[in-house]
XYZ file of C-alpha atoms in Angstrom:
364
model
C -163.620 -52.812 52.575
C -159.869 -53.151 54.585
C -157.917 -49.893 55.182
C -155.220 -51.066 52.489
C -158.094 -50.901 49.782
C -159.600 -47.721 51.250
C -155.946 -45.823 51.211
C -155.681 -46.854 47.513
C -159.352 -45.907 46.568
C -158.366 -42.434 48.409
C -155.292 -42.178 46.443
C -156.518 -42.950 42.930
C -159.158 -40.194 43.557
C -156.778 -37.824 44.311
C -154.499 -38.500 41.334
C -157.684 -38.360 39.033
C -158.883 -34.963 40.502
C -154.982 -33.553 40.351
C -154.943 -34.856 36.640
C -158.141 -33.215 35.809
C -156.988 -29.666 37.303
C -153.499 -30.010 35.365
C -155.290 -30.761 32.026
C -157.575 -28.007 32.575
C -154.785 -25.671 32.983
C -153.217 -27.137 30.124
C -156.132 -26.972 27.749
C -156.923 -23.315 27.818
C -157.339 -21.594 24.392
C -154.523 -19.418 23.466
C -157.116 -16.496 23.677
C -156.783 -16.648 27.217
C -152.876 -15.724 27.345
C -151.652 -12.945 28.756
C -150.227 -9.811 26.628
C -147.463 -7.627 26.927
C -143.893 -8.844 27.213
C -144.724 -12.216 28.699
C -144.325 -15.501 26.955
C -148.006 -16.178 27.392
C -149.453 -19.213 28.914
C -151.248 -22.584 27.930
C -150.904 -23.488 24.280
C -149.088 -20.253 23.583
C -145.941 -20.870 25.740
C -143.194 -22.578 23.512
C -145.410 -22.193 20.402
C -143.614 -22.316 16.884
C -144.035 -19.245 14.192
C -142.586 -19.689 10.876
C -140.864 -16.758 9.127
C -140.736 -17.510 5.373
C -138.490 -15.175 3.308
C -138.453 -15.241 -0.376
C -135.148 -14.626 -1.787
C -131.319 -14.161 -1.652
C -131.318 -11.662 -4.575
C -131.995 -9.176 -1.946
C -129.563 -9.016 1.121
C -132.138 -7.307 3.584
C -133.736 -10.783 4.364
C -130.636 -12.380 5.875
C -129.087 -9.139 7.199
C -131.734 -6.937 8.356
C -135.595 -8.841 8.370
C -134.651 -12.177 9.930
C -132.589 -11.002 12.953
C -135.010 -8.246 13.370
C -138.272 -10.056 13.467
C -136.545 -12.909 15.541
C -135.276 -10.190 18.379
C -138.869 -9.057 18.654
C -140.583 -12.491 18.794
C -137.751 -13.519 21.853
C -138.868 -9.966 23.455
C -142.706 -10.925 22.886
C -142.449 -14.671 23.748
C -139.129 -15.773 25.294
C -139.982 -19.285 24.958
C -141.286 -19.423 21.351
C -139.282 -20.614 18.595
C -139.031 -18.864 15.082
C -138.513 -21.377 12.221
C -136.813 -19.466 9.418
C -136.321 -20.262 5.768
C -135.265 -18.727 2.735
C -136.765 -19.882 -0.379
C -134.143 -18.802 -2.768
C -136.367 -17.470 -5.373
C -137.846 -20.889 -5.714
C -141.654 -21.015 -5.374
C -141.914 -24.921 -5.245
C -139.387 -24.907 -2.298
C -141.184 -22.143 -0.649
C -144.174 -24.323 -0.508
C -141.960 -27.254 0.766
C -141.027 -24.909 3.779
C -144.573 -24.079 4.521
C -145.686 -27.610 4.455
C -142.698 -28.345 6.810
C -143.651 -25.683 9.078
C -147.162 -26.752 9.575
C -145.876 -30.313 10.182
C -144.185 -29.023 13.072
C -147.045 -27.414 14.448
C -146.513 -23.477 14.293
C -149.119 -21.267 15.628
C -148.621 -18.931 12.887
C -146.844 -18.269 9.272
C -145.484 -14.822 8.188
C -144.515 -15.131 4.683
C -142.969 -12.943 1.910
C -143.872 -15.070 -1.335
C -141.668 -15.859 -3.788
C -144.625 -16.128 -6.181
C -147.644 -14.203 -5.130
C -149.932 -16.341 -6.979
C -148.798 -19.797 -5.838
C -148.749 -18.687 -2.366
C -152.580 -19.019 -2.473
C -151.995 -22.877 -1.930
C -150.140 -21.905 0.994
C -152.749 -19.711 2.602
C -155.429 -22.258 1.753
C -153.821 -25.146 3.225
C -152.554 -22.924 6.505
C -156.139 -21.734 7.098
C -157.598 -25.306 6.663
C -155.668 -26.271 9.606
C -156.511 -23.028 11.617
C -152.948 -21.420 11.332
C -153.263 -17.776 10.503
C -151.191 -16.283 7.786
C -149.303 -13.045 7.625
C -148.602 -11.713 4.314
C -145.318 -9.899 4.593
C -143.944 -7.349 1.941
C -145.646 -9.008 -0.716
C -149.372 -9.467 -0.764
C -151.290 -12.678 -1.603
C -154.111 -11.201 -3.953
C -155.735 -14.448 -5.067
C -156.531 -15.672 -1.625
C -156.592 -13.184 1.243
C -154.126 -14.093 4.107
C -155.405 -13.032 7.416
C -153.313 -9.982 7.481
C -150.722 -8.084 5.346
C -147.735 -5.791 6.562
C -145.608 -3.711 4.479
C -144.640 -0.359 3.075
C -146.878 0.959 0.652
C -145.549 -0.280 -2.449
C -147.554 1.329 -4.842
C -146.633 4.710 -3.173
C -142.704 3.615 -3.311
C -143.200 3.345 -7.250
C -144.800 6.805 -7.488
C -142.204 8.195 -5.218
C -138.791 6.963 -6.655
C -140.298 7.736 -10.166
C -141.369 11.118 -9.411
C -138.320 11.927 -7.678
C -136.328 11.363 -10.848
C -139.050 13.028 -13.078
C -138.311 16.540 -11.049
C -134.778 15.809 -11.038
C -134.510 15.635 -14.878
C -136.990 18.378 -15.315
C -134.822 20.510 -12.867
C -131.896 19.719 -15.227
C -133.741 20.393 -18.348
C -133.258 16.768 -19.618
C -134.135 15.828 -23.216
C -134.706 12.023 -24.237
C -136.644 9.182 -22.663
C -136.559 7.267 -19.753
C -136.194 3.102 -19.254
C -138.240 1.269 -16.487
C -136.978 -1.679 -15.071
C -139.787 -3.412 -13.042
C -139.087 -6.236 -10.672
C -140.278 -9.883 -10.627
C -143.374 -10.744 -12.789
C -144.605 -13.184 -10.055
C -144.400 -10.762 -7.340
C -147.504 -8.705 -6.508
C -145.551 -6.070 -5.001
C -143.510 -5.566 -7.870
C -146.650 -5.066 -9.872
C -147.717 -2.305 -7.265
C -144.336 -0.855 -7.605
C -144.882 -0.851 -11.269
C -148.295 0.686 -10.979
C -146.601 3.623 -8.803
C -144.098 4.230 -11.408
C -146.322 4.491 -14.439
C -148.375 6.802 -12.404
C -145.482 9.289 -12.299
C -143.615 8.439 -15.746
C -146.673 8.279 -17.962
C -147.833 11.897 -17.621
C -144.359 13.251 -17.336
C -143.737 14.417 -20.496
C -140.635 12.196 -20.926
C -141.161 9.283 -23.427
C -140.921 5.832 -22.040
C -138.474 4.309 -24.390
C -138.938 0.658 -23.064
C -139.723 -1.378 -19.837
C -138.821 -4.818 -18.388
C -139.910 -7.175 -15.954
C -136.902 -8.412 -14.086
C -137.195 -12.312 -13.269
C -136.773 -13.047 -9.687
C -135.397 -9.629 -9.371
C -132.071 -10.888 -10.507
C -129.418 -7.748 -10.967
C -127.876 -9.625 -13.792
C -130.799 -10.111 -15.866
C -131.728 -6.221 -15.241
C -127.638 -5.530 -16.262
C -128.471 -7.809 -19.639
C -131.396 -5.929 -20.736
C -130.438 -2.727 -19.812
C -127.261 -3.307 -21.814
C -129.535 -4.139 -25.034
C -131.338 -0.874 -24.777
C -128.127 0.905 -24.509
C -127.165 -0.356 -27.689
C -130.767 0.604 -29.265
C -131.022 3.891 -27.877
C -127.901 5.223 -27.162
C -128.205 8.883 -25.686
C -131.551 9.197 -25.929
C -131.519 7.590 -22.331
C -131.794 10.358 -19.851
C -132.956 8.249 -16.798
C -133.742 4.833 -15.679
C -136.518 4.122 -13.012
C -135.313 0.802 -11.818
C -137.564 -1.202 -8.938
C -135.061 -1.656 -6.062
C -131.490 -1.217 -5.445
C -130.414 -4.727 -7.227
C -131.870 -3.893 -10.357
C -130.537 -0.477 -10.153
C -127.033 -1.411 -9.448
C -127.492 -3.993 -12.348
C -128.444 -0.844 -14.606
C -125.458 1.020 -13.495
C -123.256 -1.740 -14.173
C -124.656 -1.982 -17.619
C -123.672 1.683 -18.154
C -120.531 1.397 -16.923
C -119.625 -2.030 -19.171
C -120.975 0.286 -21.928
C -118.370 2.814 -21.299
C -120.859 5.484 -21.225
C -121.949 8.308 -18.857
C -124.463 6.931 -16.127
C -127.834 8.591 -16.187
C -129.744 9.254 -12.910
C -130.800 5.817 -11.868
C -133.481 4.806 -9.226
C -133.458 2.140 -6.320
C -135.741 1.166 -3.258
C -134.564 -0.949 -0.369
C -131.859 1.453 0.883
C -129.141 -1.696 0.869
C -125.491 -0.404 2.197
C -124.546 -0.954 -1.536
C -126.964 1.601 -2.818
C -126.032 4.108 0.035
C -122.486 3.762 -1.344
C -123.688 4.574 -4.935
C -125.623 7.406 -3.906
C -122.754 8.768 -2.069
C -120.369 8.393 -4.753
C -122.725 9.710 -7.561
C -123.655 6.528 -9.294
C -127.417 6.136 -8.413
C -129.773 8.980 -8.084
C -132.078 7.645 -5.372
C -133.209 4.930 -3.287
C -136.111 4.339 -0.644
C -135.559 4.138 3.144
C -138.297 1.930 4.599
C -136.595 0.767 7.900
C -137.143 -3.223 7.829
C -137.378 -2.508 11.863
C -140.580 -1.229 11.314
C -142.071 -3.932 9.641
C -140.472 -6.731 10.856
C -141.409 -5.747 14.493
C -144.952 -5.163 13.302
C -144.869 -8.495 11.841
C -143.562 -9.748 15.216
C -146.618 -7.922 17.031
C -149.036 -9.315 14.697
C -148.166 -12.863 14.813
C -148.079 -12.860 18.756
C -151.583 -11.506 18.673
C -152.737 -14.272 16.501
C -150.982 -16.781 18.550
C -152.844 -15.639 21.444
C -156.306 -16.070 19.728
C -156.884 -12.568 18.791
C -157.740 -11.201 15.669
C -155.845 -7.652 15.026
C -157.864 -5.106 12.879
C -155.990 -3.588 10.179
C -155.497 0.097 9.480
C -156.661 -0.539 5.707
C -157.613 -3.055 3.548
C -155.898 -4.284 0.446
C -157.153 -7.446 -1.693
C -159.576 -7.951 0.687
C -157.067 -8.358 3.500
C -156.672 -6.292 6.606
C -153.827 -4.458 6.466
C -151.064 -2.079 7.701
C -148.971 0.064 4.990
C -146.340 2.295 6.090
C -145.014 5.118 4.120
C -141.256 5.293 3.596
C -138.810 8.122 2.479
C -136.984 8.839 -0.629
C -133.252 9.412 -0.120
C -130.806 11.024 -2.505
C -127.398 12.479 -1.776
C -129.058 15.808 -0.446
C -130.671 13.919 2.609
C -128.624 10.613 2.631
C -126.832 11.820 5.809
C -129.723 13.084 8.056
C -132.255 9.785 6.588
C -129.778 6.848 6.952
C -127.005 8.212 9.451
C -128.156 10.693 11.622
C -131.347 8.474 12.483
C -128.881 5.550 13.124
C -130.414 3.166 10.329
C -126.792 2.904 8.939
C -123.265 3.340 10.596
C -120.548 5.378 8.704
C -118.124 2.473 9.693
C -119.871 -0.097 7.391
C -120.540 2.464 4.530
C -117.559 4.905 4.171
C -115.169 2.323 3.256
C -112.510 2.453 0.499
C -113.214 4.273 -2.485
C -116.372 6.074 -0.467
C -114.345 7.590 2.289
C -113.922 10.782 0.470
C -117.596 11.081 -0.671
C -118.803 10.712 2.953
C -116.077 13.240 4.302
C -117.666 15.724 1.639
C -121.127 15.075 3.272
C -120.153 15.276 6.772
C -120.873 11.453 7.076
C -118.604 10.234 10.088
């Protein structure tokens, strides 16, 4: 062999060896990635994670869940990409969004299902491709996700209802209660409904009627409550509404009928709900700081993306779960829970007609 051929062969051998080393570095499993506040290594670097939210009826998803989840993911993995989609209460649309995310090669899916039963198909499809699914806020009972993160929804229902019942008893109210539940396709709404019944049923107050609100739409809650006002009139001494949207719809129904608004509950601590509580239109809501669940979801997704298998603090629907306990908010503690804590700013809430109420409560 002449010298030219020898040099060519040697160069080829070095190239092959270098390629092999590079391939070995790049093909390491995600489980070998470093943890902590790094971008990980190997397959985790530049990875994609889907964050699929259910609707626009609740303002929290666009204003809180999305930016908080994205911020935490950026902290954990600066090079990772969050694919965010909102299904706007359309289960078929959410299915398409999940399929698109999988086609884009996401390493994990965080999903708040529009329809908890229909979401089983998304879970099966993702898991068949070895993509872990984290159910967020709402569980997927039929097909266990890999993890479930939420506030304790049954406890939420029990807390808002018991708070209302205790208030009505303190006021010596005589009459019955309306129960405005959430969407019939939402398993979390079913848990809230169960919790509400656990407080209302033994309360001594008659349950006049109850309603499962399609897609949590405030307008549909308002329409239904309007019909109950016509039927039961002054027999209604309180309304247990499953969230702030349906609570707001219920309040609007009483105002439209020109009758006194009875104590009405809520859940989610939206800004509009805080304003209604300060003004005296809404009796309570639930403070469940979205930062807690959004960051927990990001941490859990990041663990899965690294090939780890996080252990749940409890189990629900055969799914490893972490369930946080929220706080009931009324006029008595709204300043402490929502404002002194920094969850809300007076500048965002104490505007226009609400300024006087804020001043009376010392909210600055």
